[in-house]
């Protein structure tokens, strides 16, 4: 099995845990404050990962590359907004409905990759993307 598939599956499992742990943790607290705390924990954890890997000096190298840094900043802002909206949705909705709608990000990412990155997908891949969209909406409907 290719390494990327293993990482993608691990990403899916841990993302599912974010929803479960987040929903439990959001009981009677502000979703935005909770997201801020989560972000600090994530930053500390990831700095620890970089330190353990011995790649701390690469942080400085990234800071010198203006184009890369600009897009990393934009990605960080988009990620922060995604978390804010996701935690707000979890606070007021069911995980079983919020989760599938959130996964429409897969469909949107494929469309944006086609438009902005010129990535091509086959008809079978396009059919899969349509099925993801339809499936997410069907699961989210009460």
mmCIF file with all atom_site columns, C-alpha atoms in Angstrom:
data_model
loop_
_atom_site.group_PDB
_atom_site.id
_atom_site.type_symbol
_atom_site.label_atom_id
_atom_site.label_alt_id
_atom_site.label_comp_id
_atom_site.label_asym_id
_atom_site.label_entity_id
_atom_site.label_seq_id
_atom_site.pdbx_PDB_ins_code
_atom_site.Cartn_x
_atom_site.Cartn_y
_atom_site.Cartn_z
_atom_site.occupancy
_atom_site.B_iso_or_equiv
_atom_site.pdbx_formal_charge
_atom_site.auth_seq_id
_atom_site.auth_comp_id
_atom_site.auth_asym_id
_atom_site.auth_atom_id
_atom_site.pdbx_PDB_model_num
ATOM 1   C CA . UNK A 1 1   ? 0.000   0.000  0.000   1.00 0.00 ? 1   UNK A CA 1
ATOM 2   C CA . UNK A 1 2   ? 1.458   3.394  -0.962  1.00 0.00 ? 2   UNK A CA 1
ATOM 3   C CA . UNK A 1 3   ? 2.591   5.557  1.939   1.00 0.00 ? 3   UNK A CA 1
ATOM 4   C CA . UNK A 1 4   ? 0.277   8.417  0.932   1.00 0.00 ? 4   UNK A CA 1
ATOM 5   C CA . UNK A 1 5   ? -2.780  6.167  1.371   1.00 0.00 ? 5   UNK A CA 1
ATOM 6   C CA . UNK A 1 6   ? -1.682  5.212  4.887   1.00 0.00 ? 6   UNK A CA 1
ATOM 7   C CA . UNK A 1 7   ? -1.189  8.898  5.776   1.00 0.00 ? 7   UNK A CA 1
ATOM 8   C CA . UNK A 1 8   ? -4.544  9.813  4.211   1.00 0.00 ? 8   UNK A CA 1
ATOM 9   C CA . UNK A 1 9   ? -6.326  7.097  6.231   1.00 0.00 ? 9   UNK A CA 1
ATOM 10  C CA . UNK A 1 10  ? -4.601  8.260  9.417   1.00 0.00 ? 10  UNK A CA 1
ATOM 11  C CA . UNK A 1 11  ? -5.694  11.800 8.565   1.00 0.00 ? 11  UNK A CA 1
ATOM 12  C CA . UNK A 1 12  ? -9.294  10.633 8.186   1.00 0.00 ? 12  UNK A CA 1
ATOM 13  C CA . UNK A 1 13  ? -9.259  8.765  11.508  1.00 0.00 ? 13  UNK A CA 1
ATOM 14  C CA . UNK A 1 14  ? -7.712  11.643 13.439  1.00 0.00 ? 14  UNK A CA 1
ATOM 15  C CA . UNK A 1 15  ? -10.066 14.154 11.770  1.00 0.00 ? 15  UNK A CA 1
ATOM 16  C CA . UNK A 1 16  ? -12.980 12.012 12.936  1.00 0.00 ? 16  UNK A CA 1
ATOM 17  C CA . UNK A 1 17  ? -11.581 12.150 16.467  1.00 0.00 ? 17  UNK A CA 1
ATOM 18  C CA . UNK A 1 18  ? -11.440 15.966 16.212  1.00 0.00 ? 18  UNK A CA 1
ATOM 19  C CA . UNK A 1 19  ? -15.200 15.940 15.658  1.00 0.00 ? 19  UNK A CA 1
ATOM 20  C CA . UNK A 1 20  ? -15.947 13.570 18.524  1.00 0.00 ? 20  UNK A CA 1
ATOM 21  C CA . UNK A 1 21  ? -13.587 15.169 21.049  1.00 0.00 ? 21  UNK A CA 1
ATOM 22  C CA . UNK A 1 22  ? -14.604 18.649 19.915  1.00 0.00 ? 22  UNK A CA 1
ATOM 23  C CA . UNK A 1 23  ? -18.322 17.989 20.304  1.00 0.00 ? 23  UNK A CA 1
ATOM 24  C CA . UNK A 1 24  ? -17.816 16.626 23.822  1.00 0.00 ? 24  UNK A CA 1
ATOM 25  C CA . UNK A 1 25  ? -15.479 19.490 24.763  1.00 0.00 ? 25  UNK A CA 1
ATOM 26  C CA . UNK A 1 26  ? -17.776 22.226 23.461  1.00 0.00 ? 26  UNK A CA 1
ATOM 27  C CA . UNK A 1 27  ? -20.501 21.574 26.003  1.00 0.00 ? 27  UNK A CA 1
ATOM 28  C CA . UNK A 1 28  ? -21.299 24.905 27.735  1.00 0.00 ? 28  UNK A CA 1
ATOM 29  C CA . UNK A 1 29  ? -18.232 26.766 26.399  1.00 0.00 ? 29  UNK A CA 1
ATOM 30  C CA . UNK A 1 30  ? -17.575 29.282 23.625  1.00 0.00 ? 30  UNK A CA 1
ATOM 31  C CA . UNK A 1 31  ? -16.623 27.614 20.343  1.00 0.00 ? 31  UNK A CA 1
ATOM 32  C CA . UNK A 1 32  ? -14.196 30.368 19.297  1.00 0.00 ? 32  UNK A CA 1
ATOM 33  C CA . UNK A 1 33  ? -12.354 30.330 22.636  1.00 0.00 ? 33  UNK A CA 1
ATOM 34  C CA . UNK A 1 34  ? -12.134 26.537 22.403  1.00 0.00 ? 34  UNK A CA 1
ATOM 35  C CA . UNK A 1 35  ? -10.717 26.834 18.883  1.00 0.00 ? 35  UNK A CA 1
ATOM 36  C CA . UNK A 1 36  ? -8.082  29.294 20.129  1.00 0.00 ? 36  UNK A CA 1
ATOM 37  C CA . UNK A 1 37  ? -6.969  26.870 22.839  1.00 0.00 ? 37  UNK A CA 1
ATOM 38  C CA . UNK A 1 38  ? -6.938  24.019 20.320  1.00 0.00 ? 38  UNK A CA 1
ATOM 39  C CA . UNK A 1 39  ? -4.764  26.118 18.007  1.00 0.00 ? 39  UNK A CA 1
ATOM 40  C CA . UNK A 1 40  ? -2.201  26.833 20.733  1.00 0.00 ? 40  UNK A CA 1
ATOM 41  C CA . UNK A 1 41  ? -2.025  23.138 21.594  1.00 0.00 ? 41  UNK A CA 1
ATOM 42  C CA . UNK A 1 42  ? -1.602  22.247 17.931  1.00 0.00 ? 42  UNK A CA 1
ATOM 43  C CA . UNK A 1 43  ? 1.168   24.830 17.476  1.00 0.00 ? 43  UNK A CA 1
ATOM 44  C CA . UNK A 1 44  ? 3.081   23.568 20.514  1.00 0.00 ? 44  UNK A CA 1
ATOM 45  C CA . UNK A 1 45  ? 2.635   19.951 19.434  1.00 0.00 ? 45  UNK A CA 1
ATOM 46  C CA . UNK A 1 46  ? 3.827   20.669 15.897  1.00 0.00 ? 46  UNK A CA 1
ATOM 47  C CA . UNK A 1 47  ? 6.840   22.659 17.090  1.00 0.00 ? 47  UNK A CA 1
ATOM 48  C CA . UNK A 1 48  ? 7.676   19.630 19.213  1.00 0.00 ? 48  UNK A CA 1
ATOM 49  C CA . UNK A 1 49  ? 7.422   17.379 16.141  1.00 0.00 ? 49  UNK A CA 1
ATOM 50  C CA . UNK A 1 50  ? 9.762   19.658 14.177  1.00 0.00 ? 50  UNK A CA 1
ATOM 51  C CA . UNK A 1 51  ? 12.225  19.688 17.096  1.00 0.00 ? 51  UNK A CA 1
ATOM 52  C CA . UNK A 1 52  ? 12.161  15.887 17.450  1.00 0.00 ? 52  UNK A CA 1
ATOM 53  C CA . UNK A 1 53  ? 12.751  15.550 13.702  1.00 0.00 ? 53  UNK A CA 1
ATOM 54  C CA . UNK A 1 54  ? 15.730  17.906 13.971  1.00 0.00 ? 54  UNK A CA 1
ATOM 55  C CA . UNK A 1 55  ? 14.241  20.279 11.393  1.00 0.00 ? 55  UNK A CA 1
ATOM 56  C CA . UNK A 1 56  ? 13.837  23.423 13.510  1.00 0.00 ? 56  UNK A CA 1
ATOM 57  C CA . UNK A 1 57  ? 16.332  25.325 11.353  1.00 0.00 ? 57  UNK A CA 1
ATOM 58  C CA . UNK A 1 58  ? 14.064  24.797 8.324   1.00 0.00 ? 58  UNK A CA 1
ATOM 59  C CA . UNK A 1 59  ? 11.538  27.164 9.911   1.00 0.00 ? 59  UNK A CA 1
ATOM 60  C CA . UNK A 1 60  ? 13.956  30.040 9.340   1.00 0.00 ? 60  UNK A CA 1
ATOM 61  C CA . UNK A 1 61  ? 14.514  28.939 5.748   1.00 0.00 ? 61  UNK A CA 1
ATOM 62  C CA . UNK A 1 62  ? 10.764  29.011 5.071   1.00 0.00 ? 62  UNK A CA 1
ATOM 63  C CA . UNK A 1 63  ? 10.553  32.529 6.503   1.00 0.00 ? 63  UNK A CA 1
ATOM 64  C CA . UNK A 1 64  ? 13.018  33.750 3.839   1.00 0.00 ? 64  UNK A CA 1
ATOM 65  C CA . UNK A 1 65  ? 10.967  32.447 0.902   1.00 0.00 ? 65  UNK A CA 1
ATOM 66  C CA . UNK A 1 66  ? 8.373   35.173 0.320   1.00 0.00 ? 66  UNK A CA 1
ATOM 67  C CA . UNK A 1 67  ? 6.103   33.325 -2.112  1.00 0.00 ? 67  UNK A CA 1
ATOM 68  C CA . UNK A 1 68  ? 6.025   30.124 -0.073  1.00 0.00 ? 68  UNK A CA 1
ATOM 69  C CA . UNK A 1 69  ? 5.525   32.079 3.142   1.00 0.00 ? 69  UNK A CA 1
ATOM 70  C CA . UNK A 1 70  ? 2.677   34.110 1.618   1.00 0.00 ? 70  UNK A CA 1
ATOM 71  C CA . UNK A 1 71  ? 0.781   30.989 0.632   1.00 0.00 ? 71  UNK A CA 1
ATOM 72  C CA . UNK A 1 72  ? 1.511   29.297 3.960   1.00 0.00 ? 72  UNK A CA 1
ATOM 73  C CA . UNK A 1 73  ? 0.063   32.370 5.697   1.00 0.00 ? 73  UNK A CA 1
ATOM 74  C CA . UNK A 1 74  ? -3.033  32.234 3.474   1.00 0.00 ? 74  UNK A CA 1
ATOM 75  C CA . UNK A 1 75  ? -3.356  28.520 4.188   1.00 0.00 ? 75  UNK A CA 1
ATOM 76  C CA . UNK A 1 76  ? -3.084  29.217 7.915   1.00 0.00 ? 76  UNK A CA 1
ATOM 77  C CA . UNK A 1 77  ? -5.802  31.859 7.747   1.00 0.00 ? 77  UNK A CA 1
ATOM 78  C CA . UNK A 1 78  ? -8.052  29.537 5.727   1.00 0.00 ? 78  UNK A CA 1
ATOM 79  C CA . UNK A 1 79  ? -7.373  26.728 8.208   1.00 0.00 ? 79  UNK A CA 1
ATOM 80  C CA . UNK A 1 80  ? -8.163  28.951 11.174  1.00 0.00 ? 80  UNK A CA 1
ATOM 81  C CA . UNK A 1 81  ? -11.427 30.070 9.580   1.00 0.00 ? 81  UNK A CA 1
ATOM 82  C CA . UNK A 1 82  ? -12.258 26.449 8.781   1.00 0.00 ? 82  UNK A CA 1
ATOM 83  C CA . UNK A 1 83  ? -11.720 25.478 12.426  1.00 0.00 ? 83  UNK A CA 1
ATOM 84  C CA . UNK A 1 84  ? -13.781 28.393 13.690  1.00 0.00 ? 84  UNK A CA 1
ATOM 85  C CA . UNK A 1 85  ? -16.696 27.504 11.430  1.00 0.00 ? 85  UNK A CA 1
ATOM 86  C CA . UNK A 1 86  ? -16.302 23.774 12.108  1.00 0.00 ? 86  UNK A CA 1
ATOM 87  C CA . UNK A 1 87  ? -16.382 24.192 15.889  1.00 0.00 ? 87  UNK A CA 1
ATOM 88  C CA . UNK A 1 88  ? -19.346 26.563 15.629  1.00 0.00 ? 88  UNK A CA 1
ATOM 89  C CA . UNK A 1 89  ? -21.160 24.000 13.489  1.00 0.00 ? 89  UNK A CA 1
ATOM 90  C CA . UNK A 1 90  ? -20.290 21.227 15.989  1.00 0.00 ? 90  UNK A CA 1
ATOM 91  C CA . UNK A 1 91  ? -21.548 23.331 18.883  1.00 0.00 ? 91  UNK A CA 1
ATOM 92  C CA . UNK A 1 92  ? -24.988 23.720 17.313  1.00 0.00 ? 92  UNK A CA 1
ATOM 93  C CA . UNK A 1 93  ? -25.261 20.623 15.122  1.00 0.00 ? 93  UNK A CA 1
ATOM 94  C CA . UNK A 1 94  ? -24.843 16.882 15.257  1.00 0.00 ? 94  UNK A CA 1
ATOM 95  C CA . UNK A 1 95  ? -21.457 15.361 14.436  1.00 0.00 ? 95  UNK A CA 1
ATOM 96  C CA . UNK A 1 96  ? -23.265 12.938 12.110  1.00 0.00 ? 96  UNK A CA 1
ATOM 97  C CA . UNK A 1 97  ? -24.499 15.890 10.058  1.00 0.00 ? 97  UNK A CA 1
ATOM 98  C CA . UNK A 1 98  ? -21.661 18.410 10.426  1.00 0.00 ? 98  UNK A CA 1
ATOM 99  C CA . UNK A 1 99  ? -18.955 15.870 9.556   1.00 0.00 ? 99  UNK A CA 1
ATOM 100 C CA . UNK A 1 100 ? -20.332 14.888 6.152   1.00 0.00 ? 100 UNK A CA 1
ATOM 101 C CA . UNK A 1 101 ? -21.023 18.489 5.135   1.00 0.00 ? 101 UNK A CA 1
ATOM 102 C CA . UNK A 1 102 ? -17.486 19.423 6.188   1.00 0.00 ? 102 UNK A CA 1
ATOM 103 C CA . UNK A 1 103 ? -16.217 16.690 3.873   1.00 0.00 ? 103 UNK A CA 1
ATOM 104 C CA . UNK A 1 104 ? -17.661 18.609 0.945   1.00 0.00 ? 104 UNK A CA 1
ATOM 105 C CA . UNK A 1 105 ? -14.262 20.298 1.229   1.00 0.00 ? 105 UNK A CA 1
ATOM 106 C CA . UNK A 1 106 ? -12.993 17.324 -0.795  1.00 0.00 ? 106 UNK A CA 1
ATOM 107 C CA . UNK A 1 107 ? -15.329 18.198 -3.647  1.00 0.00 ? 107 UNK A CA 1
ATOM 108 C CA . UNK A 1 108 ? -14.489 21.902 -3.424  1.00 0.00 ? 108 UNK A CA 1
ATOM 109 C CA . UNK A 1 109 ? -10.737 21.133 -3.322  1.00 0.00 ? 109 UNK A CA 1
ATOM 110 C CA . UNK A 1 110 ? -10.969 19.039 -6.499  1.00 0.00 ? 110 UNK A CA 1
ATOM 111 C CA . UNK A 1 111 ? -12.885 21.805 -8.285  1.00 0.00 ? 111 UNK A CA 1
ATOM 112 C CA . UNK A 1 112 ? -10.425 24.486 -7.127  1.00 0.00 ? 112 UNK A CA 1
ATOM 113 C CA . UNK A 1 113 ? -7.439  22.288 -8.074  1.00 0.00 ? 113 UNK A CA 1
ATOM 114 C CA . UNK A 1 114 ? -8.897  22.009 -11.568 1.00 0.00 ? 114 UNK A CA 1
ATOM 115 C CA . UNK A 1 115 ? -9.508  25.764 -11.867 1.00 0.00 ? 115 UNK A CA 1
ATOM 116 C CA . UNK A 1 116 ? -6.357  27.162 -10.224 1.00 0.00 ? 116 UNK A CA 1
ATOM 117 C CA . UNK A 1 117 ? -3.772  24.387 -10.503 1.00 0.00 ? 117 UNK A CA 1
ATOM 118 C CA . UNK A 1 118 ? -4.804  22.890 -13.832 1.00 0.00 ? 118 UNK A CA 1
ATOM 119 C CA . UNK A 1 119 ? -5.149  19.431 -12.314 1.00 0.00 ? 119 UNK A CA 1
ATOM 120 C CA . UNK A 1 120 ? -7.105  17.057 -14.511 1.00 0.00 ? 120 UNK A CA 1
ATOM 121 C CA . UNK A 1 121 ? -9.307  14.227 -13.321 1.00 0.00 ? 121 UNK A CA 1
ATOM 122 C CA . UNK A 1 122 ? -10.679 11.282 -15.234 1.00 0.00 ? 122 UNK A CA 1
ATOM 123 C CA . UNK A 1 123 ? -14.372 10.630 -15.749 1.00 0.00 ? 123 UNK A CA 1
ATOM 124 C CA . UNK A 1 124 ? -14.246 7.891  -13.130 1.00 0.00 ? 124 UNK A CA 1
ATOM 125 C CA . UNK A 1 125 ? -12.644 10.326 -10.661 1.00 0.00 ? 125 UNK A CA 1
ATOM 126 C CA . UNK A 1 126 ? -15.276 12.948 -11.500 1.00 0.00 ? 126 UNK A CA 1
ATOM 127 C CA . UNK A 1 127 ? -17.994 10.365 -10.858 1.00 0.00 ? 127 UNK A CA 1
ATOM 128 C CA . UNK A 1 128 ? -16.394 9.650  -7.481  1.00 0.00 ? 128 UNK A CA 1
ATOM 129 C CA . UNK A 1 129 ? -16.386 13.356 -6.615  1.00 0.00 ? 129 UNK A CA 1
ATOM 130 C CA . UNK A 1 130 ? -20.077 13.597 -7.527  1.00 0.00 ? 130 UNK A CA 1
ATOM 131 C CA . UNK A 1 131 ? -20.807 10.550 -5.360  1.00 0.00 ? 131 UNK A CA 1
ATOM 132 C CA . UNK A 1 132 ? -18.930 12.152 -2.447  1.00 0.00 ? 132 UNK A CA 1
ATOM 133 C CA . UNK A 1 133 ? -21.062 15.279 -2.819  1.00 0.00 ? 133 UNK A CA 1
ATOM 134 C CA . UNK A 1 134 ? -24.325 13.358 -3.067  1.00 0.00 ? 134 UNK A CA 1
ATOM 135 C CA . UNK A 1 135 ? -23.339 11.038 -0.220  1.00 0.00 ? 135 UNK A CA 1
ATOM 136 C CA . UNK A 1 136 ? -22.372 13.914 2.073   1.00 0.00 ? 136 UNK A CA 1
ATOM 137 C CA . UNK A 1 137 ? -25.675 15.639 1.446   1.00 0.00 ? 137 UNK A CA 1
ATOM 138 C CA . UNK A 1 138 ? -27.692 12.441 1.912   1.00 0.00 ? 138 UNK A CA 1
ATOM 139 C CA . UNK A 1 139 ? -25.986 11.656 5.213   1.00 0.00 ? 139 UNK A CA 1
ATOM 140 C CA . UNK A 1 140 ? -26.514 15.218 6.452   1.00 0.00 ? 140 UNK A CA 1
ATOM 141 C CA . UNK A 1 141 ? -30.247 15.309 5.670   1.00 0.00 ? 141 UNK A CA 1
ATOM 142 C CA . UNK A 1 142 ? -32.448 14.615 8.673   1.00 0.00 ? 142 UNK A CA 1
#
